[in-house]
Coordinates of C-alpha atoms and ligand atoms in Angstrom, one line a residue:
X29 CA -11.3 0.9 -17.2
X30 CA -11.2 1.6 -13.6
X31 CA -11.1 -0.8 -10.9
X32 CA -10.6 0.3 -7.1
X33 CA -13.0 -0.4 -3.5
X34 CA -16.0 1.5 -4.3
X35 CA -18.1 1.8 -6.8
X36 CA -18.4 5.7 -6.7
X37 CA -14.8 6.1 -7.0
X38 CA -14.4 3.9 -10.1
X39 CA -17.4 6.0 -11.7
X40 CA -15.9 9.4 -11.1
X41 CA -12.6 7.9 -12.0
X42 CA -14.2 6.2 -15.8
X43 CA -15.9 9.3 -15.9
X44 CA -12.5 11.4 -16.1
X45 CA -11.7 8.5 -19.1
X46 CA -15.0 9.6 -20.7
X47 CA -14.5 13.1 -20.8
X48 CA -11.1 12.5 -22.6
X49 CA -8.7 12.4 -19.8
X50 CA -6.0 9.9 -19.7
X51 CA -5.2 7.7 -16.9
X52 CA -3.0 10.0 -14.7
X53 CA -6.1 12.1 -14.5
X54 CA -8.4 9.4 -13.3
X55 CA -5.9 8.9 -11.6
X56 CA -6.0 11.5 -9.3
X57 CA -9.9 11.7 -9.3
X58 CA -9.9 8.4 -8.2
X59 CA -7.5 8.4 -5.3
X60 CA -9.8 11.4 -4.1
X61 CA -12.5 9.6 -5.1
X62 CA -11.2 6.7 -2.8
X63 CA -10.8 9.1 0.2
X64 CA -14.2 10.3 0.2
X65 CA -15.8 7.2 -0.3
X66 CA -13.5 5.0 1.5
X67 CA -12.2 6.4 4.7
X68 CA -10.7 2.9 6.0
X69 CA -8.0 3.5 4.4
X70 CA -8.8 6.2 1.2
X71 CA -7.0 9.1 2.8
X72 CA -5.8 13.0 2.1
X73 CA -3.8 11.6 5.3
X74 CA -1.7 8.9 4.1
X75 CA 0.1 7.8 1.7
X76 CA 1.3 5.6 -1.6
X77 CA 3.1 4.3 -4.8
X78 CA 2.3 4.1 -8.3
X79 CA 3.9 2.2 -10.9
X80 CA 2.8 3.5 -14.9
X81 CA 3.7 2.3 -17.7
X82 CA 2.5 4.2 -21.0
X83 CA 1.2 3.0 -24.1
X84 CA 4.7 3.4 -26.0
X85 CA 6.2 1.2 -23.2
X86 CA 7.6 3.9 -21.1
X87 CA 7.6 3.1 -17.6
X88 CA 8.2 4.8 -14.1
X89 CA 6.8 5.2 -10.7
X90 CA 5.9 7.5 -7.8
X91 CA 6.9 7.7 -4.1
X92 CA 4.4 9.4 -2.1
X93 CA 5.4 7.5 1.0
X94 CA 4.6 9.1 4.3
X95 CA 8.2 10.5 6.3
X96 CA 9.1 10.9 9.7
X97 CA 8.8 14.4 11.1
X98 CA 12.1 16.5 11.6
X99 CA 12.1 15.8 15.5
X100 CA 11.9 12.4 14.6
X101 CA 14.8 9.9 16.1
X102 CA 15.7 6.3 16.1
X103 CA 14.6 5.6 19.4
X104 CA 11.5 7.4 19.7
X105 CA 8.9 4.9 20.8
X106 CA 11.5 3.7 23.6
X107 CA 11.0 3.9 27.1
X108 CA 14.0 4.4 29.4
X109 CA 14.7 1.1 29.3
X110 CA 14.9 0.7 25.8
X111 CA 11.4 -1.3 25.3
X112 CA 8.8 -0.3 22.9
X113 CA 6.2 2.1 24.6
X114 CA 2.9 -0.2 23.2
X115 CA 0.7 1.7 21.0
X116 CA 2.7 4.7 20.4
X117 CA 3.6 4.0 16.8
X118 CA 0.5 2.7 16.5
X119 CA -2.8 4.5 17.4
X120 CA -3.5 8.2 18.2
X121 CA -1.2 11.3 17.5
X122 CA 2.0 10.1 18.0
X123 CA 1.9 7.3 15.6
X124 CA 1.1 10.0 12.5
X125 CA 4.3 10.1 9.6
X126 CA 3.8 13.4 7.4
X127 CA 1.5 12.9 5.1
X128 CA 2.3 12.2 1.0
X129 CA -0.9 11.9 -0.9
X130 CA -2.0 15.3 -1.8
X131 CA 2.2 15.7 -2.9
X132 CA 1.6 12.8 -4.7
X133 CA -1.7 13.6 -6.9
X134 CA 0.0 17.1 -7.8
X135 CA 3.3 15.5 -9.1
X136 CA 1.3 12.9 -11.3
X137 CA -0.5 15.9 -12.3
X138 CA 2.3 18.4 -13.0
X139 CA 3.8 15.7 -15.4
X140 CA 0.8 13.8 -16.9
X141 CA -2.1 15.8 -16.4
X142 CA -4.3 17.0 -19.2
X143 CA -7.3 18.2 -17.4
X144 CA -7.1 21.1 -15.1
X145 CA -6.6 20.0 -11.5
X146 CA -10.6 22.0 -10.7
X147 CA -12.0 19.8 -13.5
X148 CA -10.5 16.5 -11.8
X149 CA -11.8 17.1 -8.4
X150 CA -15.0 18.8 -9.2
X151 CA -16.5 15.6 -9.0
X152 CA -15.4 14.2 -6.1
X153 CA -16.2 17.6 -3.9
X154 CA -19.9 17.0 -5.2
X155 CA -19.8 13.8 -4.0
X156 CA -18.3 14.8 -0.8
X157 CA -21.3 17.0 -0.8
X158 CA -24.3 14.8 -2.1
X159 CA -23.3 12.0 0.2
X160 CA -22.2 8.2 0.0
X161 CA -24.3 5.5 0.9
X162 CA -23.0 2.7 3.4
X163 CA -22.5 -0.6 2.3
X164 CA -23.0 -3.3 4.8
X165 CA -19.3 -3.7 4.8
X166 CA -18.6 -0.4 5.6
X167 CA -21.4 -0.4 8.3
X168 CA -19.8 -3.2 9.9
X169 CA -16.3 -1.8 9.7
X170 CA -17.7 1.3 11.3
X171 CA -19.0 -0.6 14.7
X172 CA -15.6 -2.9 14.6
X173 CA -13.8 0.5 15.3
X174 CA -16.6 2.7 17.0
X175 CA -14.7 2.1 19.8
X176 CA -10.9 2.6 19.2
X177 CA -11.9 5.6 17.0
X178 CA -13.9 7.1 20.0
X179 CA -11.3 6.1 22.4
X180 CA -8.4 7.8 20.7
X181 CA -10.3 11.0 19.8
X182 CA -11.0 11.3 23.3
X183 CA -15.1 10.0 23.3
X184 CA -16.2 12.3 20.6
X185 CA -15.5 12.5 17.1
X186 CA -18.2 14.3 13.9
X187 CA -16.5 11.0 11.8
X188 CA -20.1 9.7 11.6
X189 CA -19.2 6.6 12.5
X190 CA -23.1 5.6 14.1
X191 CA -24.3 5.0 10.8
X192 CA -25.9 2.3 9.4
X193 CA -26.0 0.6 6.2
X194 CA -28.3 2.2 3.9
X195 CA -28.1 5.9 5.7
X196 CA -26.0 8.3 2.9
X197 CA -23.0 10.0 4.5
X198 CA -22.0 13.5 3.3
X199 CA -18.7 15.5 4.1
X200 CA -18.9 19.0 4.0
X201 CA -15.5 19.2 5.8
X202 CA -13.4 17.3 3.8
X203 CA -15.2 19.3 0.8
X204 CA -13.8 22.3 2.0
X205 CA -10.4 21.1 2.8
X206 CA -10.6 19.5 -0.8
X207 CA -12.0 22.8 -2.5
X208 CA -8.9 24.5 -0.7
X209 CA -6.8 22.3 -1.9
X210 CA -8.1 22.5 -5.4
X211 CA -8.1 26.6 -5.3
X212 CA -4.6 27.1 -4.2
X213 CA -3.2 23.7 -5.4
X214 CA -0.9 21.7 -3.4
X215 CA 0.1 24.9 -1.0
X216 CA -3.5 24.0 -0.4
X217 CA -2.7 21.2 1.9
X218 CA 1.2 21.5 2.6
X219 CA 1.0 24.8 3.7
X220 CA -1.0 27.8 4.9
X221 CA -4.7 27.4 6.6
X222 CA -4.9 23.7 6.5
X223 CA -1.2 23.0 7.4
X224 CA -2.1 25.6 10.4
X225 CA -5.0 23.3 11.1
X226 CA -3.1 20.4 10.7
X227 CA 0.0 20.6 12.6
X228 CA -1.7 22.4 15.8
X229 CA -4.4 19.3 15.9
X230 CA -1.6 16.8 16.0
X231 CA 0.6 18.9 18.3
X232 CA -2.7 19.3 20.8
X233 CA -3.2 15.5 20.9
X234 CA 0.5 14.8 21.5
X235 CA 2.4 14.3 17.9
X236 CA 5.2 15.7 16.3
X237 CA 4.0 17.0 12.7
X238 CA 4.9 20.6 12.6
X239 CA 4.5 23.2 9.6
X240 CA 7.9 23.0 8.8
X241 CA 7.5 19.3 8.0
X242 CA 4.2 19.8 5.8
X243 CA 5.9 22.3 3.6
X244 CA 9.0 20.3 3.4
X245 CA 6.9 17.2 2.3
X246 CA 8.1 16.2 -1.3
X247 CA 7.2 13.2 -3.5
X248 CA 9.8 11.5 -5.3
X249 CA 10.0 10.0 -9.2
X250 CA 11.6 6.5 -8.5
X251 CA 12.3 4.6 -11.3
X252 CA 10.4 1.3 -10.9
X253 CA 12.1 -2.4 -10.1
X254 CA 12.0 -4.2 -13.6
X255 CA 13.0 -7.9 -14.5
X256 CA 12.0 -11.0 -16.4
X257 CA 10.5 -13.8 -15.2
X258 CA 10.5 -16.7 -18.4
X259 CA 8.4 -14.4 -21.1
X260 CA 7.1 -12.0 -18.7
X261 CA 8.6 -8.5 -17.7
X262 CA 7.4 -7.5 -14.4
X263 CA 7.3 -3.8 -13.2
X264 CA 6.7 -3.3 -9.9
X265 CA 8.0 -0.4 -6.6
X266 CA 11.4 0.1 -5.8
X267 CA 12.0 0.8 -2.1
X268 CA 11.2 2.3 -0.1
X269 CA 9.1 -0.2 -0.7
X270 CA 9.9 -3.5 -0.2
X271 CA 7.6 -5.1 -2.9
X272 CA 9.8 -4.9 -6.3
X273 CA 12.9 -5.8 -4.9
X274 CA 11.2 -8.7 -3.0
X275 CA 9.0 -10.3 -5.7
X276 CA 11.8 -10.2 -8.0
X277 CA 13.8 -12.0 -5.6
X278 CA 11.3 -15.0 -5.4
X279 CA 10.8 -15.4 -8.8
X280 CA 14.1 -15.3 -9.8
X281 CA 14.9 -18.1 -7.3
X282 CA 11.7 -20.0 -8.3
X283 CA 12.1 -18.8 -12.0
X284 CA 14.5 -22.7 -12.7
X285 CA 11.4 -25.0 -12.0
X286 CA 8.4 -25.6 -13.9
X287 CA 5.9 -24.9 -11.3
X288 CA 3.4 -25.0 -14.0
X289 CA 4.1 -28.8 -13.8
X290 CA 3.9 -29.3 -10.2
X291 CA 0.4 -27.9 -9.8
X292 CA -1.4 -25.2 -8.4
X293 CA -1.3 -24.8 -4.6
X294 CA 0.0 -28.3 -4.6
X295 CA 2.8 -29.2 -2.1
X296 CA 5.9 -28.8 -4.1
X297 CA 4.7 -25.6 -5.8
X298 CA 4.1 -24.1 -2.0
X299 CA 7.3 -25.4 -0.9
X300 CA 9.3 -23.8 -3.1
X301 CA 7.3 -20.6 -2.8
X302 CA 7.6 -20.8 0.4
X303 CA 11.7 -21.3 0.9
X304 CA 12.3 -18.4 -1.7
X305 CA 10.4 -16.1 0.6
X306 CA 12.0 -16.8 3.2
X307 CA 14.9 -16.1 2.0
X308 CA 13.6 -12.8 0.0
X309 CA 12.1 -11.6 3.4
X310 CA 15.2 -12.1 5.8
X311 CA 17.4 -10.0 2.7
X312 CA 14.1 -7.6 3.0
X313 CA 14.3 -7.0 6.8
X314 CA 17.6 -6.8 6.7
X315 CA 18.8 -4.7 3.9
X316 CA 15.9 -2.3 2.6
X317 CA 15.0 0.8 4.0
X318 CA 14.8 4.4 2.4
X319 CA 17.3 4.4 -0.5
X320 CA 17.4 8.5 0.3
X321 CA 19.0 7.1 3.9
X322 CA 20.3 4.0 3.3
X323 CA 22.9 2.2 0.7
X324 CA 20.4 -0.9 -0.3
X325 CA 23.2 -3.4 -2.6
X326 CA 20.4 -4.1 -5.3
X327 CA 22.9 -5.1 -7.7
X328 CA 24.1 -7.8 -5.6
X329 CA 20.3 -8.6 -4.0
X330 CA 19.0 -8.8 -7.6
X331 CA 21.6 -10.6 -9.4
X332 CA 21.2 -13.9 -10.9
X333 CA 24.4 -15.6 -9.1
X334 CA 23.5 -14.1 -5.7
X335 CA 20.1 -15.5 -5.9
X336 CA 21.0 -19.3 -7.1
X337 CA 23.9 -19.0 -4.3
X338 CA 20.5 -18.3 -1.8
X339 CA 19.2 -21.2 -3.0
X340 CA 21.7 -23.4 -3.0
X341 CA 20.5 -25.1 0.3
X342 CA 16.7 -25.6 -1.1
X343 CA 15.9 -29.0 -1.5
X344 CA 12.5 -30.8 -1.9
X345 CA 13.8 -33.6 0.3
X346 CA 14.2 -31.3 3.6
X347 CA 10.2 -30.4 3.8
X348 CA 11.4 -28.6 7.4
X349 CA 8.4 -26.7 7.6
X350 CA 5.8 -29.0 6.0
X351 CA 4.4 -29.2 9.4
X352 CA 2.8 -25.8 9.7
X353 CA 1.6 -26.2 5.6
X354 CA -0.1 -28.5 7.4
X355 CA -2.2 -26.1 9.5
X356 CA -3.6 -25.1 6.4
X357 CA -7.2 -25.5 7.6
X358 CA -7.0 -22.3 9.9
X359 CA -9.4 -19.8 8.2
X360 CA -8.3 -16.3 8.1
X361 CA -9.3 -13.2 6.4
X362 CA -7.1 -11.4 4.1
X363 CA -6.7 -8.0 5.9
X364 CA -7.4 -4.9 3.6
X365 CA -6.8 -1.9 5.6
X366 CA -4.8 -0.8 2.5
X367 CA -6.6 -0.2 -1.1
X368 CA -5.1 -1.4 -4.6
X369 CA -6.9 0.8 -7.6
X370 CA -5.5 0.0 -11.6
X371 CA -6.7 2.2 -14.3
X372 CA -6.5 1.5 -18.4
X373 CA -7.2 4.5 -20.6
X374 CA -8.3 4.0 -24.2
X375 CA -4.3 4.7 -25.7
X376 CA -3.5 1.7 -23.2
X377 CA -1.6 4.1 -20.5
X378 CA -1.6 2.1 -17.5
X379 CA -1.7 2.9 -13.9
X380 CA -0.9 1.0 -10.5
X381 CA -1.8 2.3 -7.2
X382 CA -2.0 1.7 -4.0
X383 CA -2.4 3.4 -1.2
X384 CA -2.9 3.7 2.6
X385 CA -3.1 5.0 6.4
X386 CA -1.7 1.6 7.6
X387 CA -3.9 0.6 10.0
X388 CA -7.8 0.6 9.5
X389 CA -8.6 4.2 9.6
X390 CA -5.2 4.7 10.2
X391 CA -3.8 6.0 13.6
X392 CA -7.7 6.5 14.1
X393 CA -7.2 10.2 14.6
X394 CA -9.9 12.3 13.2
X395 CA -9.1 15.7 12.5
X396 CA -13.1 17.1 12.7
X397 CA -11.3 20.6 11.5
X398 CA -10.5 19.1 7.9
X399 CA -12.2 16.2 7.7
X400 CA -9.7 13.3 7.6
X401 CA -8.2 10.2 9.3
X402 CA -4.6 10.7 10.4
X403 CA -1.9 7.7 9.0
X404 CA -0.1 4.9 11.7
X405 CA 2.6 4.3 9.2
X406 CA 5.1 5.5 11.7
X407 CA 5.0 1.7 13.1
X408 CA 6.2 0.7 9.7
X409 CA 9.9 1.9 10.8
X410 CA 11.5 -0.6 12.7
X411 CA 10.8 1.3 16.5
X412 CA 13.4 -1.4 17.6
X413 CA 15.8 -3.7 15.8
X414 CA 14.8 -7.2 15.9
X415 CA 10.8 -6.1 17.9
X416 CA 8.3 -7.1 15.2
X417 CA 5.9 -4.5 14.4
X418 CA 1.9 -4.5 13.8
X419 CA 2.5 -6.8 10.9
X420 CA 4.9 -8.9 12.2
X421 CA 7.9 -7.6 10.5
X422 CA 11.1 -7.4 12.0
X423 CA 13.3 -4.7 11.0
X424 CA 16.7 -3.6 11.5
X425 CA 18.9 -0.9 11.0
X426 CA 18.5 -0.2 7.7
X427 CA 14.7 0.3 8.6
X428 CA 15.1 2.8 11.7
X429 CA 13.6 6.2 12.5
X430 CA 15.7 9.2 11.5
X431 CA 14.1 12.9 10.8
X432 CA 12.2 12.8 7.3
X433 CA 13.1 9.1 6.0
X434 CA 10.5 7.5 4.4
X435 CA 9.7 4.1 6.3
X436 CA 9.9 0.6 4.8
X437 CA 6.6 -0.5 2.6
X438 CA 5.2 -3.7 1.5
X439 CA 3.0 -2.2 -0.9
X440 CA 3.9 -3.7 -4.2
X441 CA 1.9 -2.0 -7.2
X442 CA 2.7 -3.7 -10.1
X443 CA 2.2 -3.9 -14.1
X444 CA 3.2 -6.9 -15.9
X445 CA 4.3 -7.0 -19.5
X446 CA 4.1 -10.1 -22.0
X447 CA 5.8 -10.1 -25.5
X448 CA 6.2 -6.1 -25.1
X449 CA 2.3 -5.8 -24.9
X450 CA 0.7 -4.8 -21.4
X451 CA -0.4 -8.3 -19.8
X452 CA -1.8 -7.3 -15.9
X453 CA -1.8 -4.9 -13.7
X454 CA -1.6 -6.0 -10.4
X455 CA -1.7 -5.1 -6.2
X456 CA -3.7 -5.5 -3.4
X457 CA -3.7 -4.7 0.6
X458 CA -2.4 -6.9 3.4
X459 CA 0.8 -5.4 4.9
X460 CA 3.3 -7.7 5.0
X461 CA 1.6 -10.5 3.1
X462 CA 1.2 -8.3 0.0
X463 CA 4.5 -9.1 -1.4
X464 CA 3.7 -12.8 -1.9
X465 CA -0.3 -12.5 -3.1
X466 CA 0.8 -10.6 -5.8
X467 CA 3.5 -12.9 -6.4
X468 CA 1.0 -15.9 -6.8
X469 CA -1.8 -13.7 -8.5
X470 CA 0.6 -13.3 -11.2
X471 CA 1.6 -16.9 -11.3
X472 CA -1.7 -18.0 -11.3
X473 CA -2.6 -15.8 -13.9
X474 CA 0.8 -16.6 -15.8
X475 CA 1.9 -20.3 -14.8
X476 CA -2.0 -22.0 -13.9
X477 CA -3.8 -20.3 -16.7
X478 CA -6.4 -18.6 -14.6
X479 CA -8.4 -15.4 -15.9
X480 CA -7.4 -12.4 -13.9
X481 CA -11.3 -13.2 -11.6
X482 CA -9.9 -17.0 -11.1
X483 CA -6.5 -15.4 -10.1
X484 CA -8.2 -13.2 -7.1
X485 CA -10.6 -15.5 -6.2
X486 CA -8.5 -18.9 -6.1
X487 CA -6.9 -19.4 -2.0
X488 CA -3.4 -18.1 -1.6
X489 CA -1.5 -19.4 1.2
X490 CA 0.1 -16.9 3.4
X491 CA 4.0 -16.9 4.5
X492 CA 3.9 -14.5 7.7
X493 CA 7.1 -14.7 9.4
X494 CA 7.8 -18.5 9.4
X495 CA 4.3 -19.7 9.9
X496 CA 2.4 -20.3 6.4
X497 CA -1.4 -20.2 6.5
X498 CA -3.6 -20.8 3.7
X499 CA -6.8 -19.7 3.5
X500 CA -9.9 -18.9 0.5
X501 CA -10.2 -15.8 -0.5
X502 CA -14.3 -15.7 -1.4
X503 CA -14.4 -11.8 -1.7
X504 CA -11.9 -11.8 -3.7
X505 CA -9.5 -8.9 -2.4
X506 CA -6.5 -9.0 -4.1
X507 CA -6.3 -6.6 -7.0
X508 CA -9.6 -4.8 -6.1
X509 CA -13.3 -5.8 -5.2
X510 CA -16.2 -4.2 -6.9
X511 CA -18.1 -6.0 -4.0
X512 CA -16.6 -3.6 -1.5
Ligands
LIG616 O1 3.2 0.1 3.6 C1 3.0 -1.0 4.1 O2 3.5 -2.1 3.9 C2 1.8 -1.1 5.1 N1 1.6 0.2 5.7 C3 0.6 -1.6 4.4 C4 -0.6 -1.7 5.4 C5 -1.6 -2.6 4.9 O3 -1.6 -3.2 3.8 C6 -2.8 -2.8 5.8 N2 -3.7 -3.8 5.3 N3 -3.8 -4.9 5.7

């Protein structure tokens, strides 16, 4: 079973399945799949994490996080008086960390792969090829952006983005950069003709990204945050994301209350939700960072006593924030410039990915030469300590710019176990609210009985910062829409 954002990418990833490839292989169909078919935020240009676990139980993960470039430095998207510059880490060039993906597809490869790398993307390059039909949502996305796209790719751009629903999009670029890549492997990308390409384009528009820092681009094995929560053990990324170390934290400190009790959505259960959060996301913003950079105390952050000493203070009596629940009727739309994909194969080897540029088409840079959308994940470092970034965030230290760390994520693939058999797997897009909607998809999977449809489809409420929103979820986003 594949699930991901488009259709075409699922087929050409179940397709793999079919031929007798295992889920590491649709794996890496699919993520291609996903960058042909879903430029928002399917990318050669980005980046992402996978958590596996296998059908004997083995488990692990993959960093393919973008970095900063050497000439990176802490205060880079400072002006002389110290203040952000606006849009730098953001839009265009200069927002662009090196990119992961391809490094990550050729890892998962190298150690799982049974099919030959040609046989995997053979599809997608005919696809490329043949063309993708626009969906009405993808139409619409495309004149949301028209303008920021054109605007940062100074007025013109061959990133079709005139289209309308209906019309069938082909990319003979991107299937020569992909047929390039699958020729000479992942030298294909990180270095020679492409990595020429590349780096000059980025220079020319005013970024950073040299050669040097393609073809010293590495992904990285982590191995995977894992803890209980009553029967269930949860799997999920270890920094430099955020989301394992995070969603452990809240349910360790909600683990002591029967939630199941107090109701789905209902104001206790959101209270406490609510009040371990923000208590997770101030030890997030504060402590995690690249663990390659940064000593991050996960024994302490993740220990039992720590966590009941956090919540020490909680009471149901001091509702402080019940006020803004109360704002609940504000309607909002999940934001899904990410994409979440989970693949089953027939042994039972599960994968969880997701992936991104950041932003909606990333930095919005279009490099016509290959094909692709340039990543904004540079704004996920904390440009300043204590100035909230695109999503809100606030950052400090821990999270600042130095020459190829990886910046803090939120992404927060996860696979959840129950009585040793495989139980969920789990992610979705949403920056810095992804943490806590996979939180409560698994609780309403796990505590409110829901199938895994119910789970994505029932409202979530949203803890941004300290306001809380909650808002219906009718396109069901979380995990993976086959309506996308
Ligand atoms: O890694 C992160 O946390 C962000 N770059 C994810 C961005 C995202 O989910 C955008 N979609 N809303």
């Amino acid at each position: 079973m594949v699930v991901s954002a488009r259709v075409e990418a699922s087929q050409i990833g179940s397709d793999i399945l079919a031929k007798g490839g295992n889920a590491f292989d649709a794996m890496v169909a699919t993520e291609m799949a996903l960058a042909v078919t879903y430029p928002f935020a399917g990318n050669l240009g980005g980046g992402g994490f996978m958590v596996y676990r296998k059908s004997n139980g083995d488990v692990g993960g993959i960093d393919y996080r973008e970095k900063a470039p050497l000439s990176g430095h802490k205060d880079m998207y400072l002006d002389s008086l110290g203040k952000v510059i606006p849009d730098m880490s953001t839009k265009g060039a200069t927002a662009v960390g090196v990119p992961g993906t391809i490094a990550g597809i050729f890892e998962v490869h190298e150690k799982f792969g049974s099919l030959s790398m040609e046989e995997l993307l053979a599809p997608v390059i005919a696809l490329a090829e043949k063309g993708v039909v626009v969906t009405e949502n993808q139409a619409n996305r495309f004149e949301n952006y028209r303008e920021s796209i054109l605007e940062v790719n100074d007025g013109i751009t061959s990133f079709p983005i005139g289209c309308k629903a209906g019309d069938t999009l082909k990319y003979p670029v991107l299937a020569n950069t992909l047929r390039r890549i699958s020729k000479e492997g992942r030298d294909g990308f990180y270095k020679g003709e492409t990595a020429k390409i590349l780096s000059n384009f980025i220079q020319e528009k005013g970024g950073f990204i040299t050669e040097e820092d393609l073809a010293k681009y590495e992904a990285k094995w982590r191995q995977p945050i894992i803890f209980n929560y009553k029967d269930l053990k949860i799997i999920s990324m270890s920094p430099p994301s955020s989301g394992g170390v995070t969603i452990n934290q809240i349910f360790k400190m909600m683990e002591p209350y029967d939630i199941a009790e107090f109701g789905h959505n209902s104001a206790k259960t959101i209270q406490l939700f609510t009040e371990a959060s923000r208590r997770a996301y101030a030890d997030r913003n504060y402590f995690l960072g690249d663990p390659d950079f940064v000593e991050i105390p996960l024994d302490v952050l993740l220990s039992q006593s720590y966590l009941m000493e956090r919540m020490e203070n909680f009471s149901f009596d001091s509702a402080t924030k019940s006020a803004d629940v109360s704002h609940g009727e504000i309607e909002i739309l999940e934001s899904m410039e990410t994409t979440h994909y989970s693949i089953i194969d027939a042994e039972g080897n599960a994968i969880s990915v997701t992936t991104t540029l950041n932003g909606a088409y990333g930095s919005k840079l279009y490099c016509d030469e290959l094909g692709f959308f340039l990543n904004n994940e540079m704004d996920d470092f904390s440009a300043k300590p204590g100035v909230p970034n695109m999503f809100g965030l606030i950052g400090a230290d821990a999270n600042s710019i130095a020459p190829e760390k990886r910046m803090l994520s939120s992404m927060t693939p996860t696979i959840v176990e129950k009585d040793g058999q495989l139980y969920m797997v789990v992610g979705t897009p949403g920056g810095s609210t992804i943490i806590t909607a996979v939180a409560q998809t698994i609780l309403n999977t796990y505590e409110f009985n829901m199938s895994m449809q119910e789970s994505v489809n029932a409202p979530v409420f949203i803890i941004n910062g300290y306001r809380i929103w909650s808002f219906s979820n009718p396109k069901g986003f979380r995990t993976h829409s086959k309506k996308n």
